[in-house]
Amino acid sequence: MYKFYRKSKISQARLGTLTTKHGKISTPFFMPIATKATVKALTIEEIKKLKSQILLSNTYHLYLRPGIGLLKQAKGLHKFMDWQGPILTDSGGYQVFSLAGTKNRSNKSLVKIKPNGVEFSSHLDGSKHIFTPKKVLEIQNIIGSDIMMILDVCTKNPATKVQASKDLELTHKWARMAKQEIKKCKYKNQLCFAIIQGSIYKDLRLESARGLVDLDFDGYAIGGLAVGETHQEMYQVLDYTVPELPTGKPRYLMGVGRPENIIEAVKKGIDMFDCVIPTREARHGRLYIFEKNDISRKNFYQTMNILNRKYANDFSPINKQSSFAELRNYSRSYLHHLFRVHEPLSIRLATLQNL
């Protein structure tokens, strides 16, 4: 399943191999976001050229559209989107809990937390649904995920310790329920990861890590970070949480995508990452340009707002070092123009650059 074969002598960074039913993945790795069965603006052939090893899709969105019935007919997400590499799907919990602050016409929340799951109203048509630990696994089984995430309570930030503790208790209850389903051997070819919560409270994080490790999942994610806390607070959580995790299981830091944050987290022993930053910021004309691919330098990359007027007459390549001919041959002036006139090609080129 997971084997790390080399560890840094100066940090906790490590290299390894994660084996899934759709192939082996070298760690550490970053997962481009294919929320609704596509990495926005790109084709699967382009994803392959980017040498992405694994994609992340979203259980909540796929459950609502195209729907589980259609995915059954398509024989899973891999065939539906023509991607033969590994896929990780989140539980959909984050998206469900993000609806909590939204009210319906009767001024009631779209989300209601219950002991055995979470009830919610679709953001599309208001229809009622419920996610339980069992149902979330069943949905991901139909999707055909290589790595499934269990349902957890996504604690808001900032959160009081009382609230974080209450959320943690329910998260662990749902983890035990999920583990009982997994023991029934329904998901033999799928890996299942638990999610450590606890906000920024050390004792809660340690309690969460130890409790979930005792349940013996295939891997462990650290959730509830990159949601408003400082970088230093995030690193502190990693410093005391990662040592509690088994060395023979993959470690996944959810939702972290700034290059400098990824590098620091790798040094602290993290193997897996995902984030919407590369694709979302590309859609707004914000580009990440690496300087000579040398991450040992303090300022090893720069960000560029291609909408800035100074790029209107900049005829240098978008990225002269890129392996993509489009990024080497098209100028920054041309990309600036494409964004200004709202041409779809602008988003494709910016997304290629960022990923």
Tab-separated table of C-alpha atoms in Angstrom:
chain	number	residue	atom	x	y	z
A	1	MET	CA	0.000	0.000	0.000
A	2	TYR	CA	2.515	2.643	1.143
A	3	LYS	CA	6.247	2.340	1.460
A	4	PHE	CA	8.653	5.168	2.071
A	5	TYR	CA	12.171	4.343	0.996
A	6	ARG	CA	14.192	7.466	1.685
A	7	LYS	CA	14.161	10.022	4.464
A	8	SER	CA	15.973	13.314	4.620
A	9	LYS	CA	18.885	13.600	7.038
A	10	ILE	CA	18.027	17.194	7.910
A	11	SER	CA	14.213	17.097	8.190
A	12	GLN	CA	11.224	14.743	8.275
A	13	ALA	CA	10.839	14.901	4.478
A	14	ARG	CA	10.572	11.539	2.770
A	15	LEU	CA	10.132	9.848	-0.589
A	16	GLY	CA	7.784	6.924	-0.998
A	17	THR	CA	5.364	4.978	-3.164
A	18	LEU	CA	1.612	4.725	-2.636
A	19	THR	CA	0.044	1.763	-4.419
A	20	THR	CA	-3.581	2.034	-5.585
A	21	LYS	CA	-5.781	-0.059	-7.854
A	22	HIS	CA	-5.091	2.356	-10.729
A	23	GLY	CA	-1.344	2.522	-10.283
A	24	LYS	CA	1.522	3.575	-8.089
A	25	ILE	CA	2.108	7.182	-7.052
A	26	SER	CA	5.444	8.637	-6.005
A	27	THR	CA	5.293	10.780	-2.878
A	28	PRO	CA	5.246	13.625	-2.094
A	29	PHE	CA	2.597	14.640	-4.637
A	30	PHE	CA	0.047	17.344	-5.400
A	31	MET	CA	-3.464	16.550	-6.635
A	32	PRO	CA	-5.041	18.881	-9.201
A	33	ILE	CA	-8.702	19.508	-8.394
A	34	ALA	CA	-11.247	17.904	-10.721
A	35	THR	CA	-14.275	18.865	-8.640
A	36	LYS	CA	-16.999	18.052	-11.160
A	37	ALA	CA	-15.158	15.372	-13.160
A	38	THR	CA	-12.844	17.830	-14.884
A	39	VAL	CA	-9.847	20.003	-14.110
A	40	LYS	CA	-11.335	23.305	-15.199
A	41	ALA	CA	-10.333	24.368	-18.728
A	42	LEU	CA	-8.041	21.376	-19.370
A	43	THR	CA	-8.415	18.059	-21.161
A	44	ILE	CA	-7.233	14.742	-19.777
A	45	GLU	CA	-4.479	14.684	-22.419
A	46	GLU	CA	-3.159	17.966	-21.033
A	47	ILE	CA	-3.303	16.583	-17.500
A	48	LYS	CA	-1.203	13.648	-18.677
A	49	LYS	CA	1.339	16.027	-20.237
A	50	LEU	CA	1.529	17.824	-16.898
A	51	LYS	CA	2.558	14.434	-15.443
A	52	SER	CA	-0.093	14.621	-12.760
A	53	GLN	CA	-0.204	11.281	-10.964
A	54	ILE	CA	-3.631	11.543	-9.334
A	55	LEU	CA	-6.720	13.768	-9.452
A	56	LEU	CA	-9.103	14.829	-6.699
A	57	SER	CA	-12.853	14.867	-7.312
A	58	ASN	CA	-15.746	15.926	-5.116
A	59	THR	CA	-18.294	13.488	-3.743
A	60	TYR	CA	-20.895	16.169	-2.965
A	61	HIS	CA	-20.926	17.672	-6.454
A	62	LEU	CA	-20.771	14.325	-8.277
A	63	TYR	CA	-23.593	12.985	-6.106
A	64	LEU	CA	-25.828	15.895	-7.172
A	65	ARG	CA	-24.632	16.071	-10.797
A	66	PRO	CA	-24.301	13.968	-12.880
A	67	GLY	CA	-25.721	11.748	-10.134
A	68	ILE	CA	-24.929	8.274	-8.881
A	69	GLY	CA	-27.305	6.601	-11.345
A	70	LEU	CA	-25.467	7.981	-14.343
A	71	LEU	CA	-22.062	7.158	-12.868
A	72	LYS	CA	-23.252	3.585	-12.422
A	73	GLN	CA	-24.201	3.461	-16.086
A	74	ALA	CA	-20.807	4.908	-17.006
A	75	LYS	CA	-19.134	2.208	-14.878
A	76	GLY	CA	-17.443	4.731	-12.642
A	77	LEU	CA	-15.736	8.089	-12.803
A	78	HIS	CA	-12.544	6.817	-14.441
A	79	LYS	CA	-14.380	5.782	-17.600
A	80	PHE	CA	-16.753	8.735	-17.468
A	81	MET	CA	-13.921	11.286	-17.575
A	82	ASP	CA	-11.437	9.094	-19.493
A	83	TRP	CA	-8.814	9.174	-16.755
A	84	GLN	CA	-7.041	5.899	-16.035
A	85	GLY	CA	-4.867	7.130	-13.193
A	86	PRO	CA	-5.768	7.135	-9.485
A	87	ILE	CA	-8.570	9.321	-8.120
A	88	LEU	CA	-9.121	10.553	-4.569
A	89	THR	CA	-12.585	11.724	-3.589
A	90	ASP	CA	-13.300	13.772	-0.496
A	91	SER	CA	-16.338	12.850	1.582
A	92	GLY	CA	-18.372	15.882	0.514
A	93	GLY	CA	-18.543	16.938	4.152
A	94	TYR	CA	-16.648	20.181	3.641
A	95	GLN	CA	-19.085	21.291	0.935
A	96	VAL	CA	-22.082	20.308	3.043
A	97	PHE	CA	-20.850	22.178	6.105
A	98	SER	CA	-20.038	25.226	3.987
A	99	LEU	CA	-23.800	25.508	3.378
A	100	ALA	CA	-24.438	25.912	7.118
A	101	GLY	CA	-24.391	29.706	6.962
A	102	THR	CA	-26.856	29.786	4.057
A	103	LYS	CA	-30.532	30.204	4.932
A	104	ASN	CA	-33.603	29.084	3.004
A	105	ARG	CA	-36.709	31.207	2.482
A	106	SER	CA	-37.907	30.285	5.969
A	107	ASN	CA	-34.618	31.600	7.402
A	108	LYS	CA	-33.525	28.087	8.374
A	109	SER	CA	-30.048	26.687	7.795
A	110	LEU	CA	-29.577	24.368	4.820
A	111	VAL	CA	-27.633	22.007	7.111
A	112	LYS	CA	-28.734	20.024	10.155
A	113	ILE	CA	-26.205	17.893	12.037
A	114	LYS	CA	-27.565	14.652	13.471
A	115	PRO	CA	-25.861	11.933	15.541
A	116	ASN	CA	-25.640	9.564	12.568
A	117	GLY	CA	-24.920	12.045	9.793
A	118	VAL	CA	-25.677	15.433	8.329
A	119	GLU	CA	-28.895	16.474	6.593
A	120	PHE	CA	-28.703	19.168	3.942
A	121	SER	CA	-30.602	20.876	1.174
A	122	SER	CA	-29.122	20.899	-2.312
A	123	HIS	CA	-27.755	24.263	-3.396
A	124	LEU	CA	-29.150	23.474	-6.854
A	125	ASP	CA	-32.834	22.815	-6.244
A	126	GLY	CA	-33.389	22.732	-2.482
A	127	SER	CA	-34.034	18.984	-2.406
A	128	LYS	CA	-33.331	17.216	0.911
A	129	HIS	CA	-30.470	14.744	1.317
A	130	ILE	CA	-28.529	13.106	4.113
A	131	PHE	CA	-24.899	12.016	4.259
A	132	THR	CA	-24.040	9.315	6.769
A	133	PRO	CA	-20.645	7.614	7.162
A	134	LYS	CA	-22.078	4.554	5.398
A	135	LYS	CA	-23.742	6.462	2.563
A	136	VAL	CA	-20.637	8.518	1.834
A	137	LEU	CA	-18.614	5.309	1.416
A	138	GLU	CA	-21.315	3.796	-0.807
A	139	ILE	CA	-21.303	6.872	-3.050
A	140	GLN	CA	-17.509	6.806	-3.350
A	141	ASN	CA	-17.662	3.092	-4.105
A	142	ILE	CA	-19.944	3.794	-7.082
A	143	ILE	CA	-17.646	6.631	-8.167
A	144	GLY	CA	-14.820	4.093	-8.056
A	145	SER	CA	-12.353	6.205	-6.072
A	146	ASP	CA	-8.935	4.749	-5.394
A	147	ILE	CA	-8.823	6.711	-2.135
A	148	MET	CA	-11.995	7.464	-0.172
A	149	MET	CA	-12.257	10.010	2.633
A	150	ILE	CA	-14.580	9.317	5.551
A	151	LEU	CA	-17.212	11.780	6.723
A	152	ASP	CA	-16.042	14.227	9.390
A	153	VAL	CA	-17.244	17.426	11.004
A	154	CYS	CA	-15.493	20.412	9.471
A	155	THR	CA	-14.882	22.820	12.337
A	156	LYS	CA	-15.105	26.493	11.455
A	157	ASN	CA	-12.208	28.822	12.132
A	158	PRO	CA	-11.988	30.484	14.566
A	159	ALA	CA	-13.690	28.009	16.890
A	160	THR	CA	-13.971	27.856	20.653
A	161	LYS	CA	-12.401	24.851	22.309
A	162	VAL	CA	-15.853	23.714	23.429
A	163	GLN	CA	-17.097	23.675	19.837
A	164	ALA	CA	-13.923	22.042	18.493
A	165	SER	CA	-14.211	19.328	21.155
A	166	LYS	CA	-17.860	18.700	20.338
A	167	ASP	CA	-17.067	18.436	16.618
A	168	LEU	CA	-14.181	16.091	17.371
A	169	GLU	CA	-16.383	13.752	19.390
A	170	LEU	CA	-18.822	13.435	16.482
A	171	THR	CA	-15.994	13.048	13.954
A	172	HIS	CA	-14.637	10.095	15.931
A	173	LYS	CA	-18.094	8.551	16.255
A	174	TRP	CA	-18.528	8.727	12.493
A	175	ALA	CA	-15.032	7.276	12.011
A	176	ARG	CA	-15.981	4.260	14.118
A	177	MET	CA	-19.176	3.845	12.088
A	178	ALA	CA	-17.196	4.025	8.846
A	179	LYS	CA	-14.707	1.478	10.108
A	180	GLN	CA	-17.521	-0.977	10.852
A	181	GLU	CA	-18.667	-0.662	7.237
A	182	ILE	CA	-15.145	-1.158	5.935
A	183	LYS	CA	-14.761	-4.317	8.002
A	184	LYS	CA	-17.621	-5.839	6.012
A	185	CYS	CA	-15.127	-6.054	3.111
A	186	LYS	CA	-17.219	-4.070	0.652
A	187	TYR	CA	-14.298	-1.884	-0.374
A	188	LYS	CA	-11.440	-4.326	-0.895
A	189	ASN	CA	-9.760	-2.394	-3.730
A	190	GLN	CA	-10.241	1.072	-2.276
A	191	LEU	CA	-8.126	2.818	0.335
A	192	CYS	CA	-9.902	4.703	3.107
A	193	PHE	CA	-8.423	7.702	4.934
A	194	ALA	CA	-9.531	9.257	8.227
A	195	ILE	CA	-9.361	12.995	8.901
A	196	ILE	CA	-7.737	14.453	12.026
A	197	GLN	CA	-9.509	17.505	13.423
A	198	GLY	CA	-9.166	19.613	16.580
A	199	SER	CA	-8.713	23.160	15.284
A	200	ILE	CA	-5.548	24.783	16.722
A	201	TYR	CA	-5.848	23.094	20.131
A	202	LYS	CA	-2.903	20.791	20.765
A	203	ASP	CA	-4.614	18.421	23.176
A	204	LEU	CA	-7.548	17.956	20.797
A	205	ARG	CA	-5.281	17.341	17.809
A	206	LEU	CA	-3.318	14.728	19.742
A	207	GLU	CA	-6.529	13.095	20.953
A	208	SER	CA	-7.814	12.990	17.385
A	209	ALA	CA	-4.611	11.584	15.919
A	210	ARG	CA	-4.270	8.871	18.559
A	211	GLY	CA	-7.932	7.890	18.425
A	212	LEU	CA	-8.000	7.557	14.640
A	213	VAL	CA	-4.663	5.734	14.475
A	214	ASP	CA	-6.122	3.154	16.871
A	215	LEU	CA	-8.874	2.496	14.315
A	216	ASP	CA	-6.209	1.572	11.738
A	217	PHE	CA	-7.197	3.375	8.538
A	218	ASP	CA	-5.159	3.160	5.315
A	219	GLY	CA	-3.958	6.741	5.640
A	220	TYR	CA	-4.455	9.899	7.679
A	221	ALA	CA	-5.399	13.384	6.587
A	222	ILE	CA	-4.945	16.529	8.643
A	223	GLY	CA	-8.020	18.680	8.081
A	224	GLY	CA	-9.208	22.009	9.371
A	225	LEU	CA	-6.064	23.931	8.378
A	226	ALA	CA	-5.487	26.632	5.761
A	227	VAL	CA	-8.837	28.076	6.830
A	228	GLY	CA	-7.700	31.368	8.279
A	229	GLU	CA	-5.063	30.500	10.865
A	230	THR	CA	-1.537	31.877	10.424
A	231	HIS	CA	1.127	29.858	8.639
A	232	GLN	CA	2.992	29.552	11.907
A	233	GLU	CA	-0.062	28.119	13.657
A	234	MET	CA	-0.447	25.584	10.855
A	235	TYR	CA	3.206	24.542	11.113
A	236	GLN	CA	2.891	24.164	14.875
A	237	VAL	CA	-0.071	21.812	14.420
A	238	LEU	CA	2.018	19.724	12.014
A	239	ASP	CA	4.990	19.699	14.400
A	240	TYR	CA	3.071	17.904	17.130
A	241	THR	CA	0.535	15.969	15.022
A	242	VAL	CA	2.711	14.276	12.392
A	243	PRO	CA	4.876	12.398	14.955
A	244	GLU	CA	1.687	10.698	16.194
A	245	LEU	CA	1.025	9.160	12.759
A	246	PRO	CA	2.353	5.766	11.614
A	247	THR	CA	5.455	5.949	9.432
A	248	GLY	CA	4.026	3.224	7.218
A	249	LYS	CA	0.874	5.164	6.292
A	250	PRO	CA	0.538	8.169	3.947
A	251	ARG	CA	-0.020	11.612	5.474
A	252	TYR	CA	-2.275	14.081	3.695
A	253	LEU	CA	-2.504	17.813	4.430
A	254	MET	CA	-5.847	18.914	3.043
A	255	GLY	CA	-6.376	22.157	1.144
A	256	VAL	CA	-2.813	23.478	1.238
A	257	GLY	CA	-1.403	24.738	-2.041
A	258	ARG	CA	0.907	27.746	-1.693
A	259	PRO	CA	4.335	26.598	-2.894
A	260	GLU	CA	6.138	27.734	0.255
A	261	ASN	CA	3.543	25.992	2.465
A	262	ILE	CA	3.922	22.744	0.537
A	263	ILE	CA	7.694	22.802	0.919
A	264	GLU	CA	7.532	23.455	4.660
A	265	ALA	CA	4.922	20.718	5.116
A	266	VAL	CA	7.052	18.230	3.156
A	267	LYS	CA	9.908	19.017	5.533
A	268	LYS	CA	7.560	18.135	8.387
A	269	GLY	CA	6.757	14.716	6.900
A	270	ILE	CA	3.631	15.324	4.786
A	271	ASP	CA	3.200	13.193	1.627
A	272	MET	CA	0.028	14.457	-0.080
A	273	PHE	CA	-1.496	17.820	-0.985
A	274	ASP	CA	-4.452	19.346	-2.827
A	275	CYS	CA	-5.683	22.864	-3.355
A	276	VAL	CA	-7.846	24.975	-5.660
A	277	ILE	CA	-5.267	27.784	-5.709
A	278	PRO	CA	-3.544	26.916	-9.023
A	279	THR	CA	-6.790	26.615	-10.985
A	280	ARG	CA	-8.881	29.225	-9.166
A	281	GLU	CA	-6.255	31.932	-9.321
A	282	ALA	CA	-5.566	31.108	-12.960
A	283	ARG	CA	-9.172	31.991	-13.761
A	284	HIS	CA	-8.545	35.439	-12.305
A	285	GLY	CA	-5.319	36.043	-14.198
A	286	ARG	CA	-2.918	35.335	-11.335
A	287	LEU	CA	0.076	33.320	-12.494
A	288	TYR	CA	2.801	31.525	-10.575
A	289	ILE	CA	6.215	31.696	-12.256
A	290	PHE	CA	9.057	29.619	-10.814
A	291	GLU	CA	12.540	31.104	-10.998
A	292	LYS	CA	14.920	28.529	-12.533
A	293	ASN	CA	13.114	25.739	-10.625
A	294	ASP	CA	15.441	26.340	-7.673
A	295	ILE	CA	13.422	26.022	-4.479
A	296	SER	CA	16.497	26.551	-2.300
A	297	ARG	CA	16.248	30.282	-2.991
A	298	LYS	CA	14.179	32.442	-0.645
A	299	ASN	CA	12.123	33.950	-3.453
A	300	PHE	CA	11.955	30.901	-5.694
A	301	TYR	CA	8.768	31.989	-7.465
A	302	GLN	CA	6.880	35.130	-8.328
A	303	THR	CA	3.205	35.810	-8.814
A	304	MET	CA	2.030	37.805	-11.775
A	305	ASN	CA	-1.299	39.569	-12.245
A	306	ILE	CA	-1.473	39.345	-16.011
A	307	LEU	CA	-4.355	41.843	-16.035
A	308	ASN	CA	-1.955	44.561	-14.924
A	309	ARG	CA	-1.462	47.198	-17.630
A	310	LYS	CA	2.311	46.765	-17.553
A	311	TYR	CA	1.912	43.442	-19.371
A	312	ALA	CA	0.024	44.983	-22.299
A	313	ASN	CA	3.336	45.626	-24.076
A	314	ASP	CA	5.356	42.760	-22.603
A	315	PHE	CA	6.261	40.527	-25.548
A	316	SER	CA	8.375	38.114	-23.531
A	317	PRO	CA	7.108	34.515	-23.299
A	318	ILE	CA	4.549	33.584	-20.668
A	319	ASN	CA	7.172	31.106	-19.426
A	320	LYS	CA	10.298	30.581	-21.522
A	321	GLN	CA	11.258	27.490	-19.456
A	322	SER	CA	7.943	25.691	-19.851
A	323	SER	CA	7.677	22.237	-21.403
A	324	PHE	CA	4.502	23.458	-23.145
A	325	ALA	CA	5.066	25.116	-26.521
A	326	GLU	CA	2.040	27.374	-25.957
A	327	LEU	CA	3.589	28.894	-22.848
A	328	ARG	CA	6.968	29.338	-24.527
A	329	ASN	CA	5.590	30.835	-27.740
A	330	TYR	CA	2.671	33.005	-26.616
A	331	SER	CA	3.646	36.345	-25.125
A	332	ARG	CA	2.510	37.903	-21.885
A	333	SER	CA	1.051	40.700	-23.957
A	334	TYR	CA	-1.086	38.199	-25.839
A	335	LEU	CA	-2.299	36.545	-22.613
A	336	HIS	CA	-3.083	39.987	-21.168
A	337	HIS	CA	-5.182	40.668	-24.273
A	338	LEU	CA	-7.034	37.335	-24.006
A	339	PHE	CA	-8.045	38.075	-20.434
A	340	ARG	CA	-9.110	41.624	-21.295
A	341	VAL	CA	-11.455	40.396	-24.049
A	342	HIS	CA	-12.646	37.396	-21.974
A	343	GLU	CA	-11.461	34.713	-24.367
A	344	PRO	CA	-11.610	31.159	-22.875
A	345	LEU	CA	-8.088	30.434	-24.123
A	346	SER	CA	-6.810	32.820	-21.435
A	347	ILE	CA	-7.991	30.528	-18.633
A	348	ARG	CA	-6.576	27.426	-20.310
A	349	LEU	CA	-3.115	28.964	-20.708
A	350	ALA	CA	-3.060	30.353	-17.155
A	351	THR	CA	-4.202	27.008	-15.721
A	352	LEU	CA	-1.486	25.149	-17.632
A	353	GLN	CA	1.071	27.562	-16.264
A	354	ASN	CA	-0.027	27.270	-12.649
A	355	LEU	CA	-0.334	23.497	-12.581
